[in-house]
mmCIF file of C-alpha atoms and ligand atoms in Angstrom:
data_model
loop_
_atom_site.group_PDB
_atom_site.id
_atom_site.type_symbol
_atom_site.label_atom_id
_atom_site.label_comp_id
_atom_site.label_asym_id
_atom_site.label_seq_id
_atom_site.Cartn_x
_atom_site.Cartn_y
_atom_site.Cartn_z
ATOM 1 C CA MET A 793 89.864 78.967 248.148
ATOM 2 C CA GLU A 794 91.932 79.443 244.998
ATOM 3 C CA LYS A 795 89.941 80.687 242.032
ATOM 4 C CA ILE A 796 89.533 78.283 239.121
ATOM 5 C CA GLY A 797 89.939 79.654 235.584
ATOM 6 C CA ASN A 798 87.291 79.657 232.858
ATOM 7 C CA LEU A 799 87.460 77.708 229.616
ATOM 8 C CA TYR A 800 86.271 79.869 226.710
ATOM 9 C CA LEU A 801 85.346 78.169 223.414
ATOM 10 C CA VAL A 802 85.919 80.967 220.952
ATOM 11 C CA ALA A 803 84.642 80.879 217.361
ATOM 12 C CA THR A 804 86.960 82.433 214.775
ATOM 13 C CA PRO A 805 86.326 83.407 211.098
ATOM 14 C CA ILE A 806 85.871 80.782 208.360
ATOM 15 C CA GLY A 807 87.428 83.033 205.729
ATOM 16 C CA ASN A 808 86.514 86.679 206.088
ATOM 17 C CA LEU A 809 88.473 88.108 209.017
ATOM 18 C CA GLU A 810 85.694 90.602 209.755
ATOM 19 C CA ASP A 811 83.570 87.690 210.979
ATOM 20 C CA ILE A 812 84.872 87.744 214.519
ATOM 21 C CA THR A 813 82.861 89.270 217.323
ATOM 22 C CA ILE A 814 83.963 92.129 219.560
ATOM 23 C CA ARG A 815 83.435 89.811 222.525
ATOM 24 C CA ALA A 816 85.668 87.131 220.982
ATOM 25 C CA LEU A 817 88.448 89.707 220.448
ATOM 26 C CA ASN A 818 88.110 90.973 224.023
ATOM 27 C CA ILE A 819 88.291 87.452 225.417
ATOM 28 C CA LEU A 820 91.331 86.597 223.305
ATOM 29 C CA LYS A 821 92.962 89.768 224.682
ATOM 30 C CA GLU A 822 92.044 88.990 228.294
ATOM 31 C CA VAL A 823 92.763 85.254 228.712
ATOM 32 C CA ASP A 824 96.101 83.976 230.034
ATOM 33 C CA LEU A 825 96.564 81.376 227.322
ATOM 34 C CA ILE A 826 95.142 80.422 223.931
ATOM 35 C CA ALA A 827 94.959 76.736 223.010
ATOM 36 C CA ALA A 828 94.978 76.488 219.219
ATOM 37 C CA GLU A 829 94.641 73.695 216.697
ATOM 38 C CA ASP A 830 97.513 75.136 214.647
ATOM 39 C CA THR A 831 99.463 77.789 216.523
ATOM 40 C CA ARG A 832 100.999 79.274 213.337
ATOM 41 C CA HIS A 833 97.559 79.669 211.796
ATOM 42 C CA THR A 834 96.135 81.321 214.928
ATOM 43 C CA LEU A 835 99.202 83.534 215.247
ATOM 44 C CA LYS A 836 98.296 85.122 211.887
ATOM 45 C CA LEU A 837 94.799 85.877 213.199
ATOM 46 C CA LEU A 838 96.175 87.308 216.444
ATOM 47 C CA ASN A 839 98.730 89.425 214.582
ATOM 48 C CA HIS A 840 95.992 90.804 212.354
ATOM 49 C CA PHE A 841 94.134 92.015 215.450
ATOM 50 C CA GLU A 842 97.354 93.026 217.257
ATOM 51 C CA ILE A 843 96.805 90.533 220.051
ATOM 52 C CA SER A 844 99.842 89.064 221.741
ATOM 53 C CA LYS A 845 99.219 85.976 223.877
ATOM 54 C CA PRO A 846 100.991 82.744 224.774
ATOM 55 C CA LEU A 847 99.803 79.926 222.506
ATOM 56 C CA ILE A 848 99.723 76.206 223.176
ATOM 57 C CA SER A 849 98.930 73.629 220.512
ATOM 58 C CA TYR A 850 95.829 71.510 220.913
ATOM 59 C CA TYR A 851 95.041 69.240 217.982
ATOM 60 C CA LYS A 852 93.200 65.991 217.490
ATOM 61 C CA GLN A 853 96.091 63.540 217.935
ATOM 62 C CA ILE A 854 97.097 65.017 221.313
ATOM 63 C CA GLU A 855 93.646 65.977 222.600
ATOM 64 C CA LYS A 856 93.731 63.582 225.574
ATOM 65 C CA SER A 857 97.207 64.346 226.896
ATOM 66 C CA LYS A 858 96.932 68.085 226.249
ATOM 67 C CA SER A 859 93.500 68.241 227.908
ATOM 68 C CA ASN A 860 95.066 67.151 231.192
ATOM 69 C CA ILE A 861 97.759 69.830 230.944
ATOM 70 C CA LEU A 862 95.179 72.499 230.157
ATOM 71 C CA ILE A 863 92.891 71.357 232.977
ATOM 72 C CA GLN A 864 95.808 71.644 235.394
ATOM 73 C CA LYS A 865 96.364 75.225 234.289
ATOM 74 C CA LEU A 866 92.641 76.012 234.602
ATOM 75 C CA LEU A 867 92.641 74.553 238.132
ATOM 76 C CA GLU A 868 95.601 76.820 238.918
ATOM 77 C CA GLY A 869 93.396 79.775 238.036
ATOM 78 C CA LYS A 870 94.424 80.478 234.445
ATOM 79 C CA ASN A 871 91.732 81.536 231.958
ATOM 80 C CA ILE A 872 92.070 79.673 228.667
ATOM 81 C CA ALA A 873 90.520 80.265 225.231
ATOM 82 C CA LEU A 874 90.235 77.318 222.879
ATOM 83 C CA VAL A 875 90.175 78.114 219.165
ATOM 84 C CA SER A 876 90.306 75.953 216.062
ATOM 85 C CA ASP A 877 91.749 76.845 212.654
ATOM 86 C CA ALA A 878 88.402 78.170 211.507
ATOM 87 C CA GLY A 879 84.871 78.419 212.821
ATOM 88 C CA THR A 880 83.477 76.929 215.971
ATOM 89 C CA PRO A 881 85.644 74.639 218.127
ATOM 90 C CA GLY A 882 84.114 71.209 218.717
ATOM 91 C CA ILE A 883 82.314 71.170 215.355
ATOM 92 C CA SER A 884 84.372 68.685 213.300
ATOM 93 C CA ASP A 885 87.284 70.163 215.236
ATOM 94 C CA PRO A 886 88.910 69.472 218.619
ATOM 95 C CA GLY A 887 86.912 70.580 221.661
ATOM 96 C CA GLU A 888 84.679 67.759 222.864
ATOM 97 C CA GLU A 889 87.423 66.046 224.870
ATOM 98 C CA ILE A 890 88.523 69.054 226.906
ATOM 99 C CA VAL A 891 84.919 70.123 227.517
ATOM 100 C CA ASN A 892 84.168 66.727 229.070
ATOM 101 C CA VAL A 893 87.230 66.770 231.311
ATOM 102 C CA ALA A 894 86.485 70.377 232.285
ATOM 103 C CA ILE A 895 82.936 69.409 233.305
ATOM 104 C CA GLN A 896 84.336 66.605 235.494
ATOM 105 C CA ASN A 897 86.582 69.186 237.178
ATOM 106 C CA ASN A 898 83.768 71.714 237.759
ATOM 107 C CA ILE A 899 85.417 74.204 235.442
ATOM 108 C CA LYS A 900 83.150 76.850 233.964
ATOM 109 C CA ILE A 901 82.774 76.518 230.190
ATOM 110 C CA ILE A 902 81.846 79.641 228.287
ATOM 111 C CA PRO A 903 80.969 79.379 224.576
ATOM 112 C CA VAL A 904 81.699 82.511 222.563
ATOM 113 C CA PRO A 905 79.538 82.296 219.412
ATOM 114 C CA GLY A 906 80.623 83.169 215.908
ATOM 115 C CA ALA A 907 81.135 81.688 212.462
ATOM 116 C CA CYS A 908 80.309 78.079 211.700
ATOM 117 C CA ALA A 909 80.451 76.837 208.103
ATOM 118 C CA PHE A 910 77.496 74.452 208.147
ATOM 119 C CA VAL A 911 75.056 76.899 209.754
ATOM 120 C CA ASN A 912 75.694 79.466 207.039
ATOM 121 C CA ALA A 913 75.595 76.870 204.261
ATOM 122 C CA LEU A 914 72.288 75.556 205.589
ATOM 123 C CA ILE A 915 70.533 78.891 206.034
ATOM 124 C CA ALA A 916 71.346 79.948 202.468
ATOM 125 C CA SER A 917 70.726 76.523 200.916
ATOM 126 C CA GLY A 918 67.009 76.906 200.293
ATOM 127 C CA LEU A 919 66.477 73.403 201.741
ATOM 128 C CA ASP A 920 64.461 72.703 204.884
ATOM 129 C CA THR A 921 66.151 74.364 207.867
ATOM 130 C CA LYS A 922 63.510 73.422 210.448
ATOM 131 C CA GLU A 923 65.052 70.049 211.116
ATOM 132 C CA PHE A 924 68.425 68.807 209.958
ATOM 133 C CA THR A 925 71.066 66.209 210.699
ATOM 134 C CA PHE A 926 74.662 67.357 210.856
ATOM 135 C CA VAL A 927 76.926 64.485 209.811
ATOM 136 C CA GLY A 928 80.227 66.320 209.312
ATOM 137 C CA PHE A 929 83.003 64.337 207.605
ATOM 138 C CA LEU A 930 82.240 60.849 206.313
ATOM 139 C CA SER A 931 84.909 58.212 206.769
ATOM 140 C CA ALA A 932 87.585 58.038 204.066
ATOM 141 C CA GLN A 933 87.203 54.237 204.136
ATOM 142 C CA LYS A 934 84.919 53.116 201.307
ATOM 143 C CA LYS A 935 82.947 50.566 203.339
ATOM 144 C CA GLU A 936 82.465 52.757 206.407
ATOM 145 C CA LYS A 937 81.423 55.642 204.186
ATOM 146 C CA LYS A 938 78.792 53.527 202.404
ATOM 147 C CA ASP A 939 77.535 51.976 205.652
ATOM 148 C CA LYS A 940 77.025 55.419 207.175
ATOM 149 C CA LEU A 941 75.155 56.608 204.083
ATOM 150 C CA GLU A 942 72.978 53.453 204.117
ATOM 151 C CA GLU A 943 72.132 54.285 207.732
ATOM 152 C CA LEU A 944 71.102 57.806 206.666
ATOM 153 C CA LYS A 945 69.259 56.818 203.486
ATOM 154 C CA TYR A 946 65.741 57.174 204.934
ATOM 155 C CA GLU A 947 66.473 60.256 207.005
ATOM 156 C CA THR A 948 63.765 62.769 206.133
ATOM 157 C CA LYS A 949 65.618 65.722 207.630
ATOM 158 C CA THR A 950 68.058 67.812 205.608
ATOM 159 C CA LEU A 951 71.546 66.287 205.779
ATOM 160 C CA VAL A 952 74.729 68.288 206.205
ATOM 161 C CA PHE A 953 78.233 67.052 205.369
ATOM 162 C CA TYR A 954 81.717 68.514 205.384
ATOM 163 C CA GLU A 955 84.183 67.350 202.758
ATOM 164 C CA ALA A 956 87.704 68.099 201.583
ATOM 165 C CA PRO A 957 87.927 69.282 197.929
ATOM 166 C CA HIS A 958 89.996 66.308 196.705
ATOM 167 C CA LYS A 959 87.374 63.865 198.014
ATOM 168 C CA LEU A 960 84.311 65.868 196.959
ATOM 169 C CA LEU A 961 83.490 64.178 193.635
ATOM 170 C CA ASN A 962 83.939 60.693 195.071
ATOM 171 C CA THR A 963 81.708 61.532 198.017
ATOM 172 C CA LEU A 964 79.023 63.072 195.788
ATOM 173 C CA SER A 965 79.034 59.929 193.589
ATOM 174 C CA THR A 966 78.702 57.671 196.634
ATOM 175 C CA ILE A 967 75.858 59.791 198.015
ATOM 176 C CA CYS A 968 74.107 59.573 194.629
ATOM 177 C CA GLU A 969 74.653 55.818 194.460
ATOM 178 C CA VAL A 970 73.183 55.198 197.929
ATOM 179 C CA PHE A 971 70.516 57.940 198.162
ATOM 180 C CA GLY A 972 69.518 58.249 194.505
ATOM 181 C CA ASP A 973 69.689 61.457 192.501
ATOM 182 C CA ARG A 974 68.479 63.961 195.095
ATOM 183 C CA ASP A 975 68.569 67.755 195.238
ATOM 184 C CA ILE A 976 71.757 69.064 196.790
ATOM 185 C CA VAL A 977 73.409 72.368 197.475
ATOM 186 C CA LEU A 978 77.151 72.878 197.602
ATOM 187 C CA ALA A 979 78.221 75.922 199.603
ATOM 188 C CA ARG A 980 81.691 76.813 198.414
ATOM 189 C CA GLU A 981 84.231 79.208 199.923
ATOM 190 C CA LEU A 982 81.773 80.767 202.369
ATOM 191 C CA THR A 983 82.521 84.367 203.358
ATOM 192 C CA LYS A 984 85.435 84.486 200.867
ATOM 193 C CA ILE A 985 85.809 86.235 197.495
ATOM 194 C CA HIS A 986 84.746 83.173 195.499
ATOM 195 C CA GLU A 987 81.759 82.288 197.656
ATOM 196 C CA GLU A 988 79.122 80.447 195.624
ATOM 197 C CA PHE A 989 76.129 78.162 195.999
ATOM 198 C CA ILE A 990 75.743 75.348 193.487
ATOM 199 C CA ARG A 991 72.230 73.915 193.435
ATOM 200 C CA GLY A 992 70.749 70.990 191.513
ATOM 201 C CA LYS A 993 70.427 67.233 191.242
ATOM 202 C CA ILE A 994 73.567 65.411 192.372
ATOM 203 C CA SER A 995 74.244 64.029 188.863
ATOM 204 C CA ASP A 996 73.964 67.510 187.279
ATOM 205 C CA VAL A 997 76.215 69.062 189.884
ATOM 206 C CA ILE A 998 78.857 66.360 189.300
ATOM 207 C CA ARG A 999 78.570 66.702 185.499
ATOM 208 C CA ASN A 1000 78.949 70.478 185.516
ATOM 209 C CA MET A 1001 81.757 70.566 188.003
ATOM 210 C CA GLY A 1002 85.379 70.969 187.061
ATOM 211 C CA GLU A 1003 88.156 70.209 189.512
ATOM 212 C CA PRO A 1004 86.781 71.167 192.946
ATOM 213 C CA LYS A 1005 88.744 74.016 194.486
ATOM 214 C CA GLY A 1006 88.291 75.592 197.899
ATOM 215 C CA GLU A 1007 86.194 74.525 200.861
ATOM 216 C CA PHE A 1008 82.786 72.923 200.550
ATOM 217 C CA VAL A 1009 79.752 72.133 202.661
ATOM 218 C CA ILE A 1010 77.347 69.593 201.124
ATOM 219 C CA ILE A 1011 73.649 69.983 201.955
ATOM 220 C CA VAL A 1012 71.360 67.151 200.831
ATOM 221 C CA LYS A 1013 67.564 67.199 200.741
ATOM 222 C CA GLY A 1014 66.045 64.663 203.154
ATOM 223 C CA ASN A 1015 64.290 61.578 201.785
ATOM 224 C CA ILE A 1016 60.588 61.975 201.011
ATOM 225 C CA ILE A 1017 60.087 58.256 201.641
ATOM 226 C CA THR A 1018 60.507 57.012 205.206
ATOM 227 C CA LYS A 1019 61.852 53.597 206.213
ATOM 228 C CA LYS A 1020 58.342 52.856 207.519
ATOM 229 C CA ASP A 1021 56.850 53.563 204.055
ATOM 230 C CA VAL A 1022 59.282 51.074 202.522
ATOM 231 C CA ASP A 1023 58.558 48.442 205.177
ATOM 232 C CA ILE A 1024 54.804 48.782 204.610
ATOM 233 C CA GLN A 1025 55.308 48.623 200.850
ATOM 234 C CA ASN A 1026 57.260 45.362 201.282
ATOM 235 C CA LEU A 1027 54.511 43.910 203.497
ATOM 236 C CA ASN A 1028 51.857 44.906 200.964
ATOM 237 C CA ASN A 1029 53.776 43.012 198.291
ATOM 238 C CA LEU A 1030 53.171 39.806 200.294
ATOM 239 C CA ASN A 1031 49.848 38.023 200.039
ATOM 240 C CA ILE A 1032 47.444 38.731 202.897
ATOM 241 C CA GLU A 1033 48.160 35.406 204.663
ATOM 242 C CA GLU A 1034 51.914 36.097 204.666
ATOM 243 C CA HIS A 1035 51.237 39.619 205.847
ATOM 244 C CA TYR A 1036 49.124 38.267 208.718
ATOM 245 C CA LYS A 1037 51.855 35.701 209.580
ATOM 246 C CA TYR A 1038 54.476 38.434 209.725
ATOM 247 C CA TYR A 1039 52.651 40.148 212.604
ATOM 248 C CA GLU A 1040 51.697 36.824 214.171
ATOM 249 C CA ASN A 1041 55.408 35.942 214.369
ATOM 250 C CA GLN A 1042 55.902 39.152 216.324
ATOM 251 C CA GLY A 1043 53.582 37.745 219.003
ATOM 252 C CA LEU A 1044 50.712 40.197 218.405
ATOM 253 C CA ASP A 1045 47.133 39.148 219.232
ATOM 254 C CA LYS A 1046 44.546 38.546 216.504
ATOM 255 C CA LYS A 1047 42.724 41.856 217.033
ATOM 256 C CA GLU A 1048 45.938 43.882 216.750
ATOM 257 C CA ILE A 1049 47.128 41.934 213.683
ATOM 258 C CA ILE A 1050 43.831 42.553 211.877
ATOM 259 C CA LYS A 1051 44.020 46.233 212.741
ATOM 260 C CA ARG A 1052 47.574 46.539 211.399
ATOM 261 C CA VAL A 1053 47.049 44.500 208.226
ATOM 262 C CA ALA A 1054 43.965 46.570 207.399
ATOM 263 C CA LYS A 1055 45.836 49.817 208.031
ATOM 264 C CA ASP A 1056 48.879 48.777 205.940
ATOM 265 C CA ARG A 1057 46.739 47.610 203.011
ATOM 266 C CA LYS A 1058 44.319 50.529 203.377
ATOM 267 C CA ILE A 1059 41.352 48.164 203.501
ATOM 268 C CA ASN A 1060 38.449 47.713 205.905
ATOM 269 C CA LYS A 1061 39.145 45.678 209.071
ATOM 270 C CA ASN A 1062 36.105 43.481 208.288
ATOM 271 C CA GLU A 1063 37.705 42.346 205.039
ATOM 272 C CA VAL A 1064 40.727 41.045 206.926
ATOM 273 C CA TYR A 1065 38.569 39.676 209.737
ATOM 274 C CA LYS A 1066 36.449 37.595 207.332
ATOM 275 C CA LYS A 1067 39.599 35.930 205.934
ATOM 276 C CA PHE A 1068 40.832 34.838 209.354
ATOM 277 C CA ILE A 1069 37.507 34.206 211.105
ATOM 278 C CA ASN A 1070 38.114 30.537 212.018
HETATM 279 N N1 SAM B 600 84.830 74.081 213.000
HETATM 280 C C1 SAM B 600 84.526 74.440 211.646
HETATM 281 C C2 SAM B 600 83.130 75.071 211.594
HETATM 282 O O1 SAM B 600 82.703 75.614 212.599
HETATM 283 O O2 SAM B 600 82.485 75.045 210.554
HETATM 284 C C3 SAM B 600 84.669 73.283 210.707
HETATM 285 C C4 SAM B 600 86.050 72.736 210.630
HETATM 286 S S1 SAM B 600 86.239 71.358 209.588
HETATM 287 C C5 SAM B 600 87.825 70.793 210.035
HETATM 288 C C6 SAM B 600 86.574 72.071 208.025
HETATM 289 C C7 SAM B 600 85.463 71.840 207.017
HETATM 290 O O3 SAM B 600 84.450 72.810 207.216
HETATM 291 C C8 SAM B 600 85.889 72.017 205.573
HETATM 292 O O4 SAM B 600 86.423 70.809 205.025
HETATM 293 C C9 SAM B 600 84.594 72.400 204.893
HETATM 294 O O5 SAM B 600 83.807 71.257 204.642
HETATM 295 C C10 SAM B 600 83.938 73.250 205.978
HETATM 296 N N2 SAM B 600 84.314 74.673 205.823
HETATM 297 C C11 SAM B 600 85.103 75.409 206.628
HETATM 298 N N3 SAM B 600 85.205 76.671 206.169
HETATM 299 C C12 SAM B 600 84.449 76.726 205.048
HETATM 300 C C13 SAM B 600 84.148 77.763 204.113
HETATM 301 N N4 SAM B 600 84.661 78.980 204.237
HETATM 302 N N5 SAM B 600 83.319 77.463 203.074
HETATM 303 C C14 SAM B 600 82.800 76.242 202.938
HETATM 304 N N6 SAM B 600 83.062 75.227 203.784
HETATM 305 C C15 SAM B 600 83.865 75.463 204.825
#
């Protein structure tokens, strides 16, 4: 049986060219073909490391059609490396589509780890790294952007966003408007000469910022109030009869309603029971 090629997902530097692994360089040297988001950009990287390889473009708008061409080549036995302009393919970059088609075709997928902007921003942020939600780019459309942020408002995990410099201030203002004035960290120009971390309340960061230049990751502290806290607060603002009715309308039995009302209002079950004894 003819041998099928491997699909390597190779991480490349996000600024500092020394941030590429020996394994990544060896794979780029050994594969038959490199699929790149921007072939001119990748050519510079390859030239720097004196690697000469055929390149094929693979960017967002042509992901579907190009995936089929690449899969054909993999099925013919060619080994292919997928790279993006910077960092890890598939993270706010093309990759997901070809990986799915490759899985359907029983092609072996081999990730080759390396730089990723958000991981490095997060680990140096000083915010909680135990649990986090990676959001990536928000929509450029005002309504979609706000809707997404509303959806994330009560997320207690650290939130991670990517943003282009010319949209940064607008995005920070919208985050502040929806989330309130939380602690944030901007990781700017990671691994490059002007690398810096800007920490503070969103309003202070906006106030002290000139025209944003370079690349940014936005890390936002998770909410300390959960959606459940807010819901309970709203129920506790009702009178006890309305509170009882709310659970009754959900079809709960009397015993369960009394238990919940007492728990929400932090009172003894007997107090609630006495009110609804008849
Ligand atoms: N695949 C990449 C990765 O692994 O991080 C991300 C690609 S995404 C198209 C580009 C975004 O990543 C930028 O707009 C910025 O938010 C972030 N980014 C990339 N390089 C960065 C750097 N050196 N410093 C800060 N942010 C960076």
